[in-house]
Amino acid sequence: MFSNHLYWNGKLLLLILVVGLLSSCSQSQKAFLADKYSDFPKEKELRGEVIELDTALFRYPFRIRIEGDKAIVMDLHGSDCYGHLFQYPGFQYLSSFGRRGDSPTEMLSMENFRFHNHKVWTLDANKSELTRLDFSSSGDSLLREETVTLDEDILRPLDFAIYNDTTFVIPDYSGESRFLKVNCKGKLIEKIGAIPTANEKALQQARPALAQAWRSFLDYNPHNGVLAAVTQLGEVVEVYNLKDSTHVVRIGEHDEPEFKVSDGYGIPTGIMGFSDVQVTDSAIYAVFHGTSFKEIARQSGSIPDGGKYIYVFSLQGEPLCKYVLDHYIYGIWVDEATKTIMATDVNNDQPILKFCFGSV
């Protein structure tokens, strides 16, 4: 099977994908035909404003999300805590949460977090747990309220989205389906979709490995019922409308995720693709890298980490606009009402950026 992370060694990104124990599946699966895209009807340059923070907290600021007057920045490799709470829009530091450790109330990892109904949910892949936190009465800290342990047959989850008050959506790394619906008790209730690959041999003989190569970041918007997934390798955008059960696959010029098997390991041979996605009420925004692994290896330490593009798609997956940035970023939060994109930059001591954009 694949290992469950892309590990960073400085600026060099290596994926170690153990594929020695691959089993074929009896269930057949038909290869997908996807719509190709090669360019965007609009292309604009955006300049970022650096937000000056009054405290040094981060080792690898990976995700940022904002609700009301609160902003949370997630540190993927946090030394003490994985999550940091700020006042918004001034970004005054309030407190930290998700303490790193192996006690029952601590976390071994944080893959992502989500606001929902003025509360915060986090995912710990190493413990296979989802945890709900609530704001203190003063609003300046987050308190652990509930922990949900996922079923043992759900392979190590690397992302999640909140479908409704009682259901989560989690990627399926067994390769049997694309996503899993899981209830608030951590029990599997439904499988959704299939890996939209043209690699029929891998579908028949190496589904777990293929599922890991297709690791995707996802987001769901309950207002329009759109679930979007973007691949960490290659250039694939999937749009599921969970209200009418339609599914659209868009593949860019870098094609689907690529890997080869060498000495029992899977090695990525294509590009670093997307690193974050957000479904707003009117569009889909995704951070794109597009850097080849050959170039990463050749220029180890000299290439900024992250992507310098934000791709915008319609809710049907049609390419709308390509933003070219003056910084390399990883995570984004988009506010269409104020035409603002907040982003994280892992290359700088001041890691929070603000971009202003016009109409798409």
Short mmCIF file of C-alpha atoms in Angstrom, two decimals:
data_model
loop_
_atom_site.label_atom_id
_atom_site.label_comp_id
_atom_site.label_asym_id
_atom_site.label_seq_id
_atom_site.Cartn_x
_atom_site.Cartn_y
_atom_site.Cartn_z
CA MET A 1 0.00 0.00 0.00
CA PHE A 2 0.95 3.62 -0.29
CA SER A 3 2.19 5.48 2.70
CA ASN A 4 -0.27 8.12 3.74
CA HIS A 5 1.66 11.36 3.37
CA LEU A 6 3.92 13.32 1.13
CA TYR A 7 6.89 13.96 3.38
CA TRP A 8 8.88 17.16 3.18
CA ASN A 9 12.69 17.12 3.47
CA GLY A 10 13.42 20.84 3.33
CA LYS A 11 12.01 21.86 -0.03
CA LEU A 12 12.37 18.37 -1.53
CA LEU A 13 9.12 16.47 -1.63
CA LEU A 14 9.35 12.70 -1.67
CA LEU A 15 6.47 10.27 -1.80
CA ILE A 16 7.19 6.77 -0.51
CA LEU A 17 4.50 4.50 -1.74
CA VAL A 18 4.83 0.93 -0.60
CA VAL A 19 3.05 -1.28 -3.07
CA GLY A 20 4.30 -4.74 -2.17
CA LEU A 21 0.93 -6.01 -0.93
CA LEU A 22 -1.47 -5.22 -3.71
CA SER A 23 -4.54 -7.32 -4.18
CA SER A 24 -6.83 -7.51 -7.15
CA CYS A 25 -10.53 -6.90 -6.58
CA SER A 26 -13.34 -9.06 -7.79
CA GLN A 27 -15.59 -6.09 -8.42
CA SER A 28 -15.13 -4.71 -11.94
CA GLN A 29 -14.91 -1.01 -12.57
CA LYS A 30 -15.21 0.83 -15.86
CA ALA A 31 -12.63 3.43 -16.81
CA PHE A 32 -13.87 7.01 -17.02
CA LEU A 33 -13.86 9.44 -19.89
CA ALA A 34 -13.00 12.93 -18.67
CA ASP A 35 -13.33 16.36 -20.21
CA LYS A 36 -9.98 18.01 -20.94
CA TYR A 37 -9.14 21.65 -20.35
CA SER A 38 -5.97 23.42 -21.46
CA ASP A 39 -6.49 27.10 -20.70
CA PHE A 40 -8.74 29.62 -18.98
CA PRO A 41 -10.80 32.35 -20.66
CA LYS A 42 -9.36 34.88 -18.18
CA GLU A 43 -5.94 35.27 -16.59
CA LYS A 44 -5.12 37.90 -13.96
CA GLU A 45 -2.16 38.73 -11.74
CA LEU A 46 -2.73 39.21 -8.00
CA ARG A 47 -0.34 40.84 -5.55
CA GLY A 48 -0.41 39.70 -1.95
CA GLU A 49 -0.39 41.89 1.15
CA VAL A 50 1.62 40.39 4.02
CA ILE A 51 -0.28 40.35 7.33
CA GLU A 52 2.10 41.23 10.17
CA LEU A 53 1.65 38.87 13.13
CA ASP A 54 2.84 39.79 16.61
CA THR A 55 3.87 36.25 17.52
CA ALA A 56 5.96 33.47 15.92
CA LEU A 57 3.99 30.22 15.99
CA PHE A 58 4.31 28.28 12.79
CA ARG A 59 6.53 25.60 11.33
CA TYR A 60 4.33 24.72 8.33
CA PRO A 61 1.12 26.84 8.07
CA PHE A 62 -1.01 24.58 5.91
CA ARG A 63 -4.68 25.62 6.20
CA ILE A 64 -6.58 28.80 6.97
CA ARG A 65 -10.31 29.22 7.59
CA ILE A 66 -12.37 32.15 8.79
CA GLU A 67 -15.85 32.45 10.27
CA GLY A 68 -17.19 35.76 11.53
CA ASP A 69 -14.54 37.47 13.65
CA LYS A 70 -12.44 34.34 14.15
CA ALA A 71 -9.63 32.95 11.99
CA ILE A 72 -7.86 29.62 12.48
CA VAL A 73 -4.52 28.68 10.95
CA MET A 74 -3.46 25.03 11.01
CA ASP A 75 0.22 24.12 11.39
CA LEU A 76 0.81 20.75 9.71
CA HIS A 77 4.06 20.18 11.62
CA GLY A 78 3.20 22.07 14.80
CA SER A 79 5.77 21.55 17.55
CA ASP A 80 3.36 22.05 20.47
CA CYS A 81 -0.09 22.63 18.95
CA TYR A 82 -1.61 22.11 15.49
CA GLY A 83 -4.23 24.88 15.55
CA HIS A 84 -3.99 28.61 16.32
CA LEU A 85 -6.94 30.94 16.86
CA PHE A 86 -6.85 34.62 15.88
CA GLN A 87 -9.16 37.60 15.99
CA TYR A 88 -10.21 38.58 12.46
CA PRO A 89 -9.51 40.77 10.52
CA GLY A 90 -6.66 42.13 12.65
CA PHE A 91 -5.09 38.69 13.25
CA GLN A 92 -4.41 39.29 16.93
CA TYR A 93 -3.38 35.97 18.45
CA LEU A 94 -5.89 34.51 20.93
CA SER A 95 -4.93 30.93 21.79
CA SER A 96 -3.81 27.55 20.49
CA PHE A 97 -5.49 24.14 20.48
CA GLY A 98 -4.90 20.57 19.30
CA ARG A 99 -1.95 19.94 21.59
CA ARG A 100 0.55 17.50 20.15
CA GLY A 101 1.00 14.29 22.14
CA ASP A 102 -0.23 10.73 22.65
CA SER A 103 -2.53 11.17 25.63
CA PRO A 104 -6.30 10.65 25.09
CA THR A 105 -6.92 14.42 24.93
CA GLU A 106 -3.97 15.18 22.64
CA MET A 107 -3.44 14.74 18.90
CA LEU A 108 -0.88 12.77 16.93
CA SER A 109 -1.64 14.73 13.75
CA MET A 110 -4.10 17.20 12.28
CA GLU A 111 -4.99 16.70 8.63
CA ASN A 112 -7.67 19.37 8.36
CA PHE A 113 -10.32 21.26 10.30
CA ARG A 114 -13.76 22.66 9.51
CA PHE A 115 -16.10 25.29 10.95
CA HIS A 116 -19.68 24.03 11.35
CA ASN A 117 -22.53 25.65 13.27
CA HIS A 118 -20.09 27.93 15.11
CA LYS A 119 -18.06 24.95 16.26
CA VAL A 120 -14.83 23.41 14.94
CA TRP A 121 -14.19 19.83 13.85
CA THR A 122 -10.66 18.44 13.44
CA LEU A 123 -9.31 15.23 11.89
CA ASP A 124 -6.47 13.20 13.43
CA ALA A 125 -5.48 10.56 10.85
CA ASN A 126 -2.98 8.84 13.15
CA LYS A 127 -5.68 8.21 15.75
CA SER A 128 -8.46 7.89 13.15
CA GLU A 129 -10.54 10.37 15.12
CA LEU A 130 -12.76 13.35 14.44
CA THR A 131 -12.97 15.83 17.33
CA ARG A 132 -15.49 18.61 17.92
CA LEU A 133 -14.41 21.75 19.77
CA ASP A 134 -16.59 24.58 21.03
CA PHE A 135 -15.70 28.18 21.79
CA SER A 136 -15.31 29.22 25.41
CA SER A 137 -17.79 31.72 26.86
CA SER A 138 -15.25 34.48 26.25
CA GLY A 139 -14.75 33.34 22.64
CA ASP A 140 -10.97 33.44 22.87
CA SER A 141 -10.26 29.71 23.09
CA LEU A 142 -11.53 26.35 21.86
CA LEU A 143 -12.50 23.54 24.23
CA ARG A 144 -12.63 19.84 23.37
CA GLU A 145 -16.25 18.61 23.50
CA GLU A 146 -16.59 15.31 21.63
CA THR A 147 -14.41 12.71 19.90
CA VAL A 148 -15.64 10.28 17.23
CA THR A 149 -13.56 7.19 16.49
CA LEU A 150 -13.86 5.98 12.89
CA ASP A 151 -14.59 2.35 12.01
CA GLU A 152 -11.50 0.15 11.82
CA ASP A 153 -12.30 -0.81 8.22
CA ILE A 154 -12.01 2.84 7.11
CA LEU A 155 -8.42 3.16 5.90
CA ARG A 156 -6.38 6.01 7.35
CA PRO A 157 -8.33 9.16 6.40
CA LEU A 158 -6.40 12.14 5.07
CA ASP A 159 -9.20 14.68 4.64
CA PHE A 160 -12.85 15.18 5.46
CA ALA A 161 -15.79 17.43 4.72
CA ILE A 162 -18.99 17.98 6.69
CA TYR A 163 -22.08 16.95 4.73
CA ASN A 164 -24.67 17.86 7.37
CA ASP A 165 -25.18 17.79 11.16
CA THR A 166 -24.89 14.00 11.29
CA THR A 167 -22.70 13.00 8.32
CA PHE A 168 -19.09 13.40 7.16
CA VAL A 169 -17.52 12.72 3.74
CA ILE A 170 -14.10 11.02 3.77
CA PRO A 171 -11.91 9.82 0.84
CA ASP A 172 -11.81 6.05 0.40
CA TYR A 173 -8.22 4.78 0.24
CA SER A 174 -9.18 1.16 -0.27
CA GLY A 175 -9.86 1.98 -3.93
CA GLU A 176 -13.30 0.38 -3.76
CA SER A 177 -15.04 3.75 -4.13
CA ARG A 178 -14.07 7.43 -4.28
CA PHE A 179 -15.62 8.70 -1.04
CA LEU A 180 -17.31 7.39 2.07
CA LYS A 181 -20.23 8.85 3.95
CA VAL A 182 -19.71 8.33 7.67
CA ASN A 183 -22.25 9.07 10.39
CA CYS A 184 -21.67 11.01 13.60
CA LYS A 185 -20.76 7.78 15.40
CA GLY A 186 -17.95 7.03 12.93
CA LYS A 187 -19.85 4.26 11.12
CA LEU A 188 -19.73 3.84 7.34
CA ILE A 189 -23.18 4.40 5.83
CA GLU A 190 -22.60 4.87 2.08
CA LYS A 191 -19.94 4.63 -0.63
CA ILE A 192 -19.81 7.28 -3.36
CA GLY A 193 -18.33 7.12 -6.84
CA ALA A 194 -15.16 5.50 -8.15
CA ILE A 195 -11.64 6.59 -9.08
CA PRO A 196 -12.02 8.29 -12.50
CA THR A 197 -8.84 6.87 -14.02
CA ALA A 198 -8.13 5.56 -17.50
CA ASN A 199 -5.62 3.09 -16.01
CA GLU A 200 -7.70 -0.08 -16.23
CA LYS A 201 -4.78 -2.31 -15.22
CA ALA A 202 -4.38 -0.47 -11.92
CA LEU A 203 -8.13 -0.64 -11.37
CA GLN A 204 -8.00 -4.41 -11.61
CA GLN A 205 -4.70 -5.12 -9.87
CA ALA A 206 -3.64 -2.23 -7.65
CA ARG A 207 -6.59 -0.30 -6.34
CA PRO A 208 -5.19 0.61 -2.90
CA ALA A 209 -2.02 1.94 -4.52
CA LEU A 210 -4.03 3.76 -7.15
CA ALA A 211 -6.26 5.31 -4.47
CA GLN A 212 -3.21 6.66 -2.67
CA ALA A 213 -1.82 8.12 -5.91
CA TRP A 214 -5.20 9.82 -6.35
CA ARG A 215 -5.03 11.42 -2.91
CA SER A 216 -7.27 14.48 -3.16
CA PHE A 217 -8.21 17.53 -1.15
CA LEU A 218 -11.92 18.18 -0.93
CA ASP A 219 -14.55 20.69 0.09
CA TYR A 220 -18.34 20.64 0.26
CA ASN A 221 -20.83 23.50 0.16
CA PRO A 222 -24.24 22.57 1.65
CA HIS A 223 -25.92 25.59 0.04
CA ASN A 224 -25.50 24.22 -3.49
CA GLY A 225 -24.73 20.56 -2.75
CA VAL A 226 -21.39 20.65 -4.59
CA LEU A 227 -18.49 18.45 -3.44
CA ALA A 228 -15.20 19.25 -5.18
CA ALA A 229 -12.02 17.16 -5.10
CA VAL A 230 -8.62 18.10 -6.54
CA THR A 231 -5.66 15.72 -6.84
CA GLN A 232 -2.39 16.32 -5.00
CA LEU A 233 -0.56 14.73 -7.95
CA GLY A 234 -1.40 15.49 -11.57
CA GLU A 235 -4.18 17.87 -12.55
CA VAL A 236 -7.67 16.45 -12.01
CA VAL A 237 -10.72 18.30 -10.73
CA GLU A 238 -13.86 16.37 -9.82
CA VAL A 239 -17.23 17.97 -9.17
CA TYR A 240 -19.99 15.95 -7.51
CA ASN A 241 -23.41 17.50 -7.13
CA LEU A 242 -24.85 15.52 -4.23
CA LYS A 243 -28.30 17.03 -4.79
CA ASP A 244 -28.83 15.72 -8.34
CA SER A 245 -26.12 12.98 -8.31
CA THR A 246 -24.21 14.38 -11.29
CA HIS A 247 -20.44 13.94 -11.55
CA VAL A 248 -18.02 15.90 -13.75
CA VAL A 249 -14.31 15.13 -14.23
CA ARG A 250 -11.96 17.78 -15.64
CA ILE A 251 -8.35 16.96 -16.50
CA GLY A 252 -5.74 19.61 -17.25
CA GLU A 253 -2.66 19.44 -19.44
CA HIS A 254 -0.65 17.59 -16.75
CA ASP A 255 -3.12 14.70 -16.83
CA GLU A 256 -4.02 12.28 -14.05
CA PRO A 257 -1.63 11.31 -11.20
CA GLU A 258 1.45 9.41 -12.38
CA PHE A 259 3.71 6.98 -10.55
CA LYS A 260 6.03 4.09 -11.23
CA VAL A 261 6.99 1.05 -9.15
CA SER A 262 10.69 0.71 -8.32
CA ASP A 263 12.11 -1.86 -5.85
CA GLY A 264 8.72 -2.31 -4.26
CA TYR A 265 8.01 1.40 -3.91
CA GLY A 266 5.81 3.73 -5.87
CA ILE A 267 7.59 6.89 -6.96
CA PRO A 268 5.70 9.93 -8.33
CA THR A 269 6.88 10.73 -11.84
CA GLY A 270 4.62 13.61 -12.83
CA ILE A 271 3.92 16.87 -11.03
CA MET A 272 2.80 18.33 -7.75
CA GLY A 273 -0.78 19.30 -8.47
CA PHE A 274 -3.29 20.97 -6.16
CA SER A 275 -2.92 21.72 -2.46
CA ASP A 276 -6.29 23.19 -1.41
CA VAL A 277 -9.83 23.75 -2.68
CA GLN A 278 -12.87 25.74 -1.61
CA VAL A 279 -16.41 25.57 -2.94
CA THR A 280 -18.14 28.93 -2.55
CA ASP A 281 -21.76 29.66 -3.40
CA SER A 282 -20.84 30.52 -7.00
CA ALA A 283 -17.50 28.89 -7.93
CA ILE A 284 -14.67 26.49 -7.05
CA TYR A 285 -11.24 27.89 -6.11
CA ALA A 286 -8.15 25.65 -6.06
CA VAL A 287 -4.43 26.25 -5.40
CA PHE A 288 -2.28 24.74 -8.16
CA HIS A 289 1.48 24.04 -8.15
CA GLY A 290 2.40 22.44 -11.50
CA THR A 291 6.04 21.75 -10.54
CA SER A 292 7.50 18.47 -11.79
CA PHE A 293 9.25 16.09 -9.42
CA LYS A 294 12.29 16.15 -11.71
CA GLU A 295 12.54 19.90 -11.25
CA ILE A 296 12.02 19.59 -7.48
CA ALA A 297 14.85 17.05 -7.26
CA ARG A 298 17.13 19.05 -9.58
CA GLN A 299 16.67 22.34 -7.72
CA SER A 300 16.30 21.02 -4.18
CA GLY A 301 16.25 23.90 -1.71
CA SER A 302 15.98 26.65 -4.30
CA ILE A 303 12.33 26.33 -5.37
CA PRO A 304 9.75 27.99 -3.08
CA ASP A 305 7.34 25.49 -1.57
CA GLY A 306 3.73 25.86 -2.71
CA GLY A 307 1.74 26.94 -5.72
CA LYS A 308 1.64 30.34 -7.42
CA TYR A 309 -1.71 29.81 -9.14
CA ILE A 310 -5.33 29.85 -8.05
CA TYR A 311 -7.62 28.17 -10.58
CA VAL A 312 -11.30 29.11 -10.60
CA PHE A 313 -13.95 26.75 -12.00
CA SER A 314 -17.70 27.01 -12.27
CA LEU A 315 -19.88 24.76 -10.12
CA GLN A 316 -20.11 22.52 -13.20
CA GLY A 317 -16.33 22.31 -13.49
CA GLU A 318 -15.84 24.71 -16.39
CA PRO A 319 -12.56 26.72 -16.19
CA LEU A 320 -13.30 30.40 -15.55
CA CYS A 321 -10.15 32.22 -14.45
CA LYS A 322 -6.48 31.66 -13.63
CA TYR A 323 -4.93 33.90 -10.99
CA VAL A 324 -1.13 34.23 -11.10
CA LEU A 325 0.26 35.17 -7.69
CA ASP A 326 3.41 36.95 -6.57
CA HIS A 327 3.85 34.47 -3.69
CA TYR A 328 3.84 30.69 -3.37
CA ILE A 329 0.96 29.52 -1.19
CA TYR A 330 -0.59 26.33 0.21
CA GLY A 331 -3.98 26.96 1.80
CA ILE A 332 -6.71 29.48 0.97
CA TRP A 333 -9.92 30.94 2.31
CA VAL A 334 -12.12 32.83 -0.15
CA ASP A 335 -14.68 35.52 0.73
CA GLU A 336 -16.59 36.38 -2.42
CA ALA A 337 -18.59 39.11 -0.66
CA THR A 338 -15.48 41.20 -0.01
CA LYS A 339 -13.49 39.81 -2.98
CA THR A 340 -10.76 38.67 -0.61
CA ILE A 341 -8.52 35.58 -0.56
CA MET A 342 -6.53 34.83 2.58
CA ALA A 343 -3.65 32.39 2.07
CA THR A 344 -0.77 30.66 3.87
CA ASP A 345 2.85 30.93 2.75
CA VAL A 346 5.19 28.31 4.25
CA ASN A 347 8.31 30.07 2.94
CA ASN A 348 8.19 33.19 5.12
CA ASP A 349 8.26 34.09 8.81
CA GLN A 350 5.13 36.18 8.21
CA PRO A 351 3.00 33.43 6.64
CA ILE A 352 -0.43 35.05 6.20
CA LEU A 353 -1.26 36.82 2.93
CA LYS A 354 -4.24 38.79 1.68
CA PHE A 355 -5.15 38.98 -2.01
CA CYS A 356 -7.92 41.18 -3.40
CA PHE A 357 -9.63 40.12 -6.62
CA GLY A 358 -12.39 41.49 -8.84
CA SER A 359 -15.20 39.70 -10.57
CA VAL A 360 -14.30 36.33 -12.11
#
